[in-house]
XYZ file of C-alpha atoms in Angstrom:
576
model
C 10.946 -36.079 7.991
C 7.403 -35.590 6.696
C 5.623 -37.351 3.848
C 2.822 -36.381 1.489
C 0.774 -39.294 2.809
C 0.902 -37.806 6.323
C 0.046 -34.379 4.965
C -2.956 -35.700 3.009
C -4.223 -37.584 6.053
C -4.042 -34.408 8.133
C -5.726 -32.285 5.443
C -8.627 -34.675 5.053
C -9.908 -33.715 8.530
C -8.908 -30.030 8.394
C -11.786 -27.658 9.201
C -10.058 -24.296 9.596
C -7.949 -21.936 7.494
C -4.800 -21.982 9.639
C -1.399 -22.153 7.936
C 0.399 -25.469 7.627
C 3.914 -24.073 8.120
C 4.042 -24.683 11.869
C 3.096 -28.367 11.464
C 4.597 -29.241 8.082
C 7.826 -27.523 7.112
C 8.672 -27.412 3.403
C 12.233 -28.550 4.149
C 10.959 -31.609 6.049
C 9.812 -33.290 2.809
C 11.991 -35.273 0.455
C 13.079 -33.258 -2.611
C 10.860 -35.362 -4.878
C 7.787 -34.478 -2.774
C 8.636 -30.822 -2.148
C 6.897 -29.325 -5.232
C 3.552 -30.832 -4.200
C 4.100 -30.078 -0.515
C 4.884 -26.465 -1.432
C 1.541 -26.113 -3.208
C -0.347 -27.579 -0.253
C 1.369 -25.148 2.113
C 0.781 -22.139 -0.170
C -2.905 -23.056 -0.517
C -3.453 -21.823 3.046
C -1.735 -18.500 2.550
C -3.496 -15.459 1.085
C -3.923 -16.839 -2.410
C -4.800 -13.470 -3.952
C -1.474 -11.970 -2.878
C 0.472 -15.008 -4.035
C -0.978 -14.739 -7.535
C -0.196 -11.002 -7.693
C 3.327 -11.336 -6.274
C 5.781 -11.094 -9.153
C 8.428 -12.814 -7.015
C 6.305 -15.962 -6.694
C 6.885 -18.125 -9.756
C 4.319 -20.795 -10.656
C 4.151 -23.538 -13.260
C 0.487 -23.219 -14.279
C 0.258 -26.594 -15.977
C 1.693 -28.396 -12.966
C -0.615 -26.574 -10.536
C -3.774 -27.210 -12.554
C -2.898 -30.873 -13.066
C -2.011 -31.405 -9.414
C -5.042 -29.650 -7.933
C -7.388 -31.382 -10.393
C -6.029 -34.668 -9.106
C -6.422 -33.577 -5.475
C -10.014 -32.373 -5.971
C -10.950 -35.848 -7.198
C -9.101 -37.570 -4.358
C -10.458 -35.606 -1.379
C -13.868 -35.682 0.286
C -13.153 -32.508 2.259
C -15.203 -29.655 0.772
C -12.897 -27.109 2.393
C -10.004 -28.488 0.355
C -12.084 -28.562 -2.825
C -12.923 -24.885 -2.334
C -9.285 -23.867 -1.729
C -7.880 -25.912 -4.631
C -10.448 -24.693 -7.156
C -10.160 -21.110 -5.933
C -6.376 -21.222 -6.398
C -6.760 -22.452 -9.988
C -9.529 -19.948 -10.797
C -7.317 -17.017 -9.764
C -4.272 -18.421 -11.520
C -6.012 -19.222 -14.817
C -9.038 -16.887 -14.684
C -11.086 -19.931 -15.736
C -14.685 -19.611 -14.525
C -15.181 -23.382 -14.524
C -12.985 -23.618 -11.463
C -14.689 -20.609 -9.898
C -18.018 -22.445 -10.186
C -16.584 -25.602 -8.645
C -15.228 -23.476 -5.809
C -18.702 -21.980 -5.279
C -20.224 -25.468 -5.089
C -17.733 -26.453 -2.405
C -18.191 -23.196 -0.484
C -21.967 -23.575 -0.341
C -21.455 -27.078 1.032
C -18.849 -26.157 3.648
C -19.597 -22.671 5.027
C -22.078 -23.812 7.683
C -19.432 -26.151 9.114
C -16.964 -23.247 9.405
C -19.217 -21.023 11.523
C -18.131 -20.669 15.181
C -19.141 -23.433 17.569
C -19.865 -20.819 20.230
C -22.417 -18.712 18.390
C -21.323 -15.530 20.187
C -17.730 -15.817 18.948
C -16.211 -13.982 15.991
C -16.436 -16.070 12.760
C -12.690 -16.142 12.119
C -12.725 -19.272 9.954
C -15.963 -18.602 8.088
C -15.202 -14.941 7.323
C -12.721 -15.588 4.505
C -14.898 -18.328 2.998
C -17.945 -16.034 2.952
C -15.886 -13.246 1.388
C -14.617 -15.550 -1.370
C -18.113 -16.903 -2.012
C -19.526 -13.401 -2.473
C -16.635 -12.354 -4.724
C -16.979 -15.410 -6.951
C -20.771 -15.085 -7.141
C -20.409 -11.499 -8.319
C -17.808 -12.557 -10.878
C -19.468 -15.580 -12.497
C -23.185 -15.098 -11.616
C -23.532 -18.749 -10.606
C -25.884 -20.259 -7.993
C -26.993 -16.833 -6.786
C -30.266 -18.096 -5.184
C -28.483 -20.880 -3.297
C -25.772 -18.548 -2.002
C -28.310 -15.876 -1.052
C -30.393 -18.423 0.864
C -27.252 -19.591 2.645
C -26.325 -16.086 3.856
C -29.898 -15.256 4.851
C -30.000 -18.537 6.738
C -27.121 -17.263 8.855
C -28.644 -13.790 9.298
C -31.988 -15.204 10.428
C -30.457 -17.827 12.735
C -29.569 -17.574 16.428
C -25.924 -16.729 15.741
C -24.602 -13.713 17.670
C -24.213 -10.180 16.357
C -20.548 -10.652 15.392
C -21.277 -13.332 12.793
C -24.273 -11.465 11.403
C -22.469 -8.138 11.151
C -19.515 -9.757 9.405
C -21.940 -11.164 6.818
C -23.608 -7.756 6.341
C -20.268 -5.948 6.077
C -18.941 -8.392 3.484
C -22.202 -8.163 1.543
C -21.808 -4.387 1.451
C -18.172 -4.572 0.297
C -18.940 -7.131 -2.425
C -22.307 -5.705 -3.534
C -23.877 -9.059 -2.767
C -27.468 -8.184 -1.846
C -29.828 -6.560 -4.371
C -31.456 -3.225 -3.494
C -34.781 -4.945 -2.844
C -33.241 -6.571 0.250
C -32.104 -3.226 1.686
C -35.113 -2.645 3.947
C -34.851 -6.148 5.370
C -31.174 -5.600 6.197
C -31.879 -2.193 7.745
C -34.463 -3.718 10.072
C -31.940 -6.387 11.013
C -29.346 -3.694 11.820
C -31.907 -1.908 14.030
C -32.535 -5.119 15.942
C -28.818 -5.835 16.283
C -28.057 -2.345 17.618
C -29.544 -3.192 21.006
C -27.227 -6.218 21.255
C -23.895 -4.976 19.916
C -21.157 -3.571 22.139
C -18.182 -1.231 21.910
C -17.029 -0.250 18.396
C -19.485 -2.737 16.901
C -22.269 -0.233 17.629
C -20.726 2.375 15.350
C -20.157 -0.236 12.636
C -23.761 -1.383 12.953
C -25.014 2.185 12.458
C -22.765 2.735 9.444
C -24.054 -0.450 7.820
C -27.610 0.589 8.632
C -27.043 3.997 7.040
C -25.560 2.433 3.922
C -28.509 0.132 3.331
C -31.017 2.825 4.374
C -29.780 4.921 1.460
C -30.816 2.069 -0.870
C -34.474 2.166 0.194
C -36.528 4.026 -2.370
C -38.771 6.709 -0.837
C -38.466 5.479 2.765
C -34.826 6.150 3.575
C -35.201 9.247 5.780
C -36.792 7.723 8.945
C -34.306 4.870 9.009
C -31.326 7.161 8.434
C -32.544 9.481 11.199
C -32.671 6.495 13.567
C -29.029 5.579 12.945
C -27.812 9.196 13.010
C -29.495 9.667 16.372
C -27.875 6.478 17.661
C -24.458 7.709 16.517
C -25.045 11.053 18.240
C -26.053 9.302 21.456
C -22.888 7.199 21.297
C -20.702 10.296 21.009
C -22.477 12.021 23.896
C -22.102 8.855 25.938
C -18.332 9.114 25.605
C -18.096 12.565 27.203
C -16.074 12.535 30.421
C -16.586 14.967 33.296
C -13.279 16.876 33.645
C -13.925 17.091 37.390
C -13.154 13.376 37.696
C -9.520 14.115 36.774
C -8.967 17.892 36.991
C -5.259 17.648 36.168
C -5.824 15.687 32.956
C -5.798 18.345 30.246
C -6.502 15.735 27.548
C -10.115 15.165 28.676
C -11.526 18.499 27.373
C -9.789 17.940 24.045
C -11.364 14.499 23.675
C -14.742 15.901 24.758
C -14.518 18.555 22.045
C -14.192 15.904 19.358
C -17.110 13.845 20.702
C -19.436 16.839 21.132
C -18.646 18.139 17.628
C -19.475 14.764 16.112
C -22.667 14.540 18.180
C -23.829 17.936 16.907
C -23.257 16.846 13.307
C -25.168 13.564 13.765
C -28.128 15.196 15.521
C -28.217 17.846 12.786
C -28.491 15.129 10.135
C -31.195 13.398 12.153
C -33.197 16.641 12.360
C -33.190 16.520 16.177
C -32.855 20.181 17.111
C -33.263 19.778 20.926
C -30.535 17.126 21.093
C -28.331 19.140 18.774
C -28.715 22.190 21.036
C -27.809 20.162 24.131
C -24.706 18.867 22.369
C -23.761 22.421 21.380
C -24.214 23.587 24.979
C -21.898 20.811 26.143
C -19.439 21.862 23.437
C -19.456 25.497 24.607
C -19.077 24.614 28.287
C -16.244 22.237 27.488
C -14.477 24.944 25.469
C -13.930 26.954 28.655
C -11.941 24.106 30.193
C -9.548 23.521 27.304
C -5.913 24.342 27.993
C -3.257 24.831 25.329
C 0.303 24.364 26.491
C 2.812 26.693 24.845
C 6.424 25.766 24.318
C 9.135 28.101 23.165
C 11.478 26.403 20.743
C 14.503 28.330 19.594
C 15.767 27.342 16.203
C 19.281 28.481 15.516
C 20.118 29.011 11.883
C 23.688 28.799 10.715
C 24.174 32.035 8.792
C 27.052 30.536 6.842
C 24.815 27.725 5.547
C 22.117 30.211 4.532
C 24.697 32.361 2.781
C 26.220 29.318 1.054
C 22.940 28.103 -0.425
C 21.947 31.664 -1.329
C 25.112 32.084 -3.378
C 24.675 28.638 -4.942
C 21.110 29.436 -5.968
C 22.153 32.760 -7.488
C 24.979 31.136 -9.447
C 22.880 28.275 -10.831
C 19.793 30.311 -11.683
C 21.735 33.073 -13.416
C 23.799 30.629 -15.462
C 22.923 28.205 -18.229
C 20.311 25.497 -17.696
C 22.940 22.823 -18.334
C 24.937 24.059 -15.326
C 21.887 23.771 -13.049
C 21.047 20.289 -14.337
C 24.621 19.052 -14.037
C 24.722 20.188 -10.412
C 21.401 18.468 -9.705
C 22.667 15.315 -11.437
C 25.785 15.198 -9.275
C 24.638 17.159 -6.214
C 27.960 17.383 -4.367
C 27.534 21.130 -3.968
C 24.043 20.637 -2.532
C 25.664 18.842 0.430
C 23.540 15.706 0.095
C 24.316 13.208 2.879
C 26.052 9.849 2.812
C 25.924 7.058 5.370
C 29.673 7.390 5.884
C 29.366 11.079 6.824
C 26.548 10.323 9.252
C 28.407 7.440 10.901
C 31.312 9.778 11.648
C 28.916 12.110 13.472
C 26.790 9.486 15.227
C 27.300 8.500 18.829
C 28.263 4.878 19.408
C 25.740 4.659 22.262
C 22.263 3.214 21.883
C 19.290 5.434 21.119
C 16.861 6.359 23.895
C 14.299 3.937 22.477
C 16.774 1.053 22.604
C 17.932 1.973 26.121
C 14.356 1.638 27.347
C 14.196 -1.889 25.945
C 11.890 -1.118 23.015
C 12.392 -2.216 19.431
C 12.271 0.328 16.644
C 9.384 -0.324 14.266
C 8.585 1.176 10.902
C 5.104 1.317 9.455
C 4.346 1.174 5.742
C 1.684 3.098 3.874
C -0.916 0.393 4.590
C -0.352 0.471 8.352
C 1.697 -2.736 8.469
C 4.655 -2.618 10.865
C 7.945 -4.492 10.942
C 11.260 -4.345 12.774
C 13.221 -1.301 11.666
C 16.539 -3.147 11.701
C 19.909 -2.292 13.177
C 20.552 0.752 10.937
C 17.268 2.488 11.725
C 18.913 5.494 13.449
C 21.360 5.828 10.565
C 18.587 5.823 7.946
C 16.477 8.193 10.032
C 19.292 10.751 10.271
C 19.976 10.312 6.550
C 16.330 11.089 5.781
C 16.228 14.181 8.005
C 19.439 15.560 6.511
C 18.396 14.839 2.930
C 14.835 16.144 3.201
C 15.955 19.404 4.833
C 17.991 20.126 1.702
C 15.391 18.843 -0.776
C 12.482 20.729 0.813
C 14.245 23.993 1.613
C 16.689 24.329 -1.262
C 16.304 21.934 -4.193
C 12.542 22.231 -4.692
C 12.642 26.021 -4.292
C 15.447 26.251 -6.832
C 13.600 24.051 -9.345
C 10.381 26.049 -8.904
C 12.255 29.312 -9.414
C 13.895 27.930 -12.556
C 10.471 26.910 -13.890
C 8.952 30.257 -12.947
C 11.601 32.315 -14.779
C 11.370 29.954 -17.791
C 14.940 28.802 -17.362
C 13.590 25.269 -16.983
C 10.982 24.270 -19.578
C 10.113 20.911 -21.063
C 11.513 21.792 -24.496
C 14.841 22.933 -23.001
C 14.986 19.903 -20.736
C 14.259 17.563 -23.646
C 17.023 19.146 -25.711
C 19.504 18.769 -22.836
C 18.638 15.101 -22.246
C 18.987 14.205 -25.935
C 22.118 16.216 -26.778
C 24.135 16.228 -23.566
C 23.425 12.917 -21.831
C 23.299 9.168 -22.342
C 19.506 9.467 -22.660
C 20.005 10.458 -26.298
C 22.043 7.354 -27.205
C 20.412 4.997 -29.687
C 19.556 1.659 -28.028
C 18.784 -1.683 -29.611
C 15.802 -3.692 -28.354
C 14.702 -7.036 -29.759
C 10.977 -7.385 -30.340
C 9.502 -10.432 -32.093
C 12.879 -11.234 -33.624
C 13.310 -7.699 -34.987
C 15.795 -5.084 -33.766
C 14.145 -1.805 -32.761
C 16.167 1.339 -32.010
C 15.075 3.979 -29.529
C 16.426 6.151 -26.685
C 16.024 6.145 -22.936
C 14.497 9.595 -23.125
C 11.653 8.245 -25.266
C 10.720 6.118 -22.239
C 10.444 9.065 -19.851
C 9.475 11.981 -22.100
C 5.795 12.144 -21.173
C 6.648 11.709 -17.477
C 9.094 14.624 -17.583
C 6.608 16.753 -19.518
C 3.912 16.003 -16.921
C 6.339 16.943 -14.129
C 7.086 20.386 -15.572
C 3.366 20.921 -16.150
C 2.590 20.223 -12.478
C 5.368 22.554 -11.301
C 3.755 25.292 -13.406
C 0.294 24.541 -12.025
C 1.664 24.757 -8.489
C 3.235 28.148 -9.219
C -0.071 29.360 -10.680
C -1.996 28.275 -7.591
C -3.946 25.651 -9.540
C -4.771 22.094 -8.342
C -1.932 19.660 -9.029
C -1.865 15.944 -9.827
C 1.533 14.262 -9.446
C 0.433 10.724 -10.333
C 1.684 10.676 -13.912
C 5.281 11.846 -13.269
C 5.702 9.636 -10.187
C 4.231 6.502 -11.801
C 6.062 6.848 -15.106
C 9.472 7.975 -13.887
C 9.698 5.488 -10.998
C 8.881 2.474 -13.180
C 11.082 3.645 -16.064
C 13.965 4.247 -13.663
C 14.074 0.516 -12.944
C 14.071 -0.428 -16.632
C 16.794 2.055 -17.551
C 18.954 1.000 -14.601
C 18.558 -2.627 -15.729
C 19.900 -1.694 -19.172
C 22.866 0.096 -17.574
C 23.698 -2.853 -15.311
C 23.486 -5.175 -18.305
C 25.869 -2.978 -20.287
C 28.462 -3.408 -17.527
C 28.014 -7.184 -17.447
C 25.885 -7.289 -14.313
C 23.181 -9.869 -13.663
C 19.803 -8.669 -14.928
C 17.887 -11.945 -14.597
C 17.211 -14.397 -11.788
C 16.272 -18.071 -11.621
C 13.223 -19.193 -9.630
C 12.729 -22.389 -7.657
C 11.205 -24.089 -10.673
C 14.175 -22.984 -12.813
C 12.088 -20.346 -14.555
C 13.930 -17.182 -15.557
C 12.594 -13.700 -14.825
C 13.938 -10.155 -14.873
C 15.836 -8.981 -11.795
C 13.870 -6.455 -9.748
C 15.085 -3.084 -8.515
C 16.312 -4.378 -5.143
C 18.380 -7.005 -6.988
C 19.831 -4.420 -9.365
C 20.829 -2.086 -6.537
C 22.855 -4.918 -4.985
C 24.818 -5.588 -8.187
C 28.586 -5.091 -7.562
C 29.102 -3.549 -11.011
C 26.892 -0.630 -9.996
C 29.873 0.843 -8.123
C 31.687 1.077 -11.472
C 28.845 3.206 -12.819
C 27.795 5.409 -9.890
C 29.172 6.694 -6.615
C 28.244 4.889 -3.408
C 26.271 7.997 -2.392
C 24.184 7.710 -5.572
C 23.221 4.117 -4.771
C 22.295 5.121 -1.203
C 20.066 7.845 -2.629
C 18.382 5.405 -5.041
C 17.720 3.022 -2.141
C 16.260 5.799 -0.002
C 13.881 6.975 -2.727
C 12.742 3.637 -4.139
C 13.055 0.949 -1.444
C 11.863 0.240 2.091
C 14.986 1.984 3.404
C 13.192 5.265 2.787
C 10.225 6.458 0.736
C 9.725 3.018 -0.904
C 8.218 4.702 -3.973
C 8.944 1.875 -6.397
C 7.046 -0.741 -4.383
C 4.146 1.568 -3.555
C 3.721 2.411 -7.254
C 4.315 -1.102 -8.617
C 1.829 -2.695 -6.202
C -0.733 0.139 -6.501
C -0.562 0.955 -2.778
C -0.609 4.695 -3.485
C -3.958 6.472 -3.662
C -4.167 9.901 -5.380
C -3.667 11.727 -2.065
C -0.322 9.957 -1.520
C 1.289 11.530 -4.582
C 3.005 14.856 -3.987
C 5.637 17.278 -5.172
C 8.260 15.761 -2.885
C 7.794 12.244 -4.289
C 7.853 13.588 -7.850
C 10.988 15.651 -7.228
C 12.849 12.772 -5.576
C 12.128 10.504 -8.544
C 13.181 13.261 -10.965
C 16.480 13.691 -9.092
C 17.090 9.941 -9.446
C 16.493 10.170 -13.196
C 18.957 13.058 -13.375
C 21.591 10.977 -11.583
C 21.254 8.297 -14.247
C 22.577 10.842 -16.762
C 26.024 10.388 -15.166
C 26.199 6.931 -16.793
C 29.018 6.375 -19.302
C 28.372 3.438 -21.683
C 30.912 0.644 -21.602
C 29.850 -0.749 -24.975
C 29.792 1.113 -28.262
C 26.280 -0.181 -28.871
C 23.962 -0.779 -25.932
C 21.740 -3.791 -26.418
C 18.871 -3.501 -23.957
C 18.265 -6.510 -21.757
C 14.474 -6.556 -21.798
C 13.525 -8.664 -24.805
């Protein structure tokens, strides 16, 4: 059993940013002390993510009151910074941001590594927060600038100094007038740094060199030359391992980069030597050729050919109905795959490895026991979507069978998307349709299909963003109509709307859709597959991540929703 008194005593001497979970478990506190203990534990997590996480419910008044009390009670500046920073993000109140800056200026020097050559693990986050807050509230800029320059001009090692310079670049901390001073510092550091730090040092030097008015060229040439020398220094003589065919391929990459850097530095002799090395290396490159025979089942080809002919020569409604309930497209189900899967372990598991999956941000986690099942599901599904469904949709758009006006008419007249819904807004009942929530997303989708067919640049952001988010809202209404749970209660008894993962687990969903439909929804929107809903909702996608496949998958999910049959005569939407 732990007590708040013990926790406070420990925190008063804390001088690092390590989590408290390993020392103080939330469950170890008495129920009456748990709300305060929870806040203390969360204070050492990534506060920014906590505030943004819609699953993390906070009582603002309680947090502000509690942390105000703690700021007055503690003498530890590290705690004052964390408490005030938490409140400033939660309330967007600059008064707390300023108090956090005061505490940061007082504490940062104590967080720097004791061994001056070590990486500044503890100080890094504090410096980053200080720079972010300074940029936001424009408070104590001279004091903070003097503090950072004090570190840069001290006898700390290159790791600490480069972390400060990198963070300053990311946060726009230093004014342009300091650029030359920073460039000179980067030049001095270059002789000290090792390994990948050298490349980072040059990149920082190049960035700040570009800020120097009228004198940038000589400094930029210096760093470009250094980068070229680094690439040439990584060339390996193939004679040292004549049977290693990978060496020439790696050398090609290094010599190409070296040529580009020397070209930018205006160093023709060095550029020519790099090109000579490139040409000589080219002679030693070996490409292995493998013959892979791909057998095509003629019956499958004939089947889909006949299906395409039937659907494209018929009415649009027949095509859309088949896409809405794609039994004839032979979409997979987990049950079908299980019947075909071997009961033995996969090769990866036999070798003692664990399957891992990596998200769009490069974070990995255990794939889980059904990884092979989901992998086979994805391969089966995407073969059909890529090779048949998308081609059929594009053909329908190309021959004008599928247009936005025709699609709109079908949604409104032939499906549940034309049903009048009742929403309550500010005590007033407002009527609308589900199609009104997706119309501009569907219109954007058809527009991008047309642009693709015309060979023009496409942008799939609008259809993916709109349709994926609206899918969740419409599904919530459908679950609510069948008496399913569309809200959830947080730890503090606050009530919020159920999220997509919650909705897909609702038992009543099996009264509305087939099991295969739910599996498809999970594959498209959750971490079991493409995870589109989370990537869109949390803004993890960048423009390059949006594509025709993502847009088509979301569109197919919307079409499946048209199979819904209302249970009530009047649907009262659950989002009020």
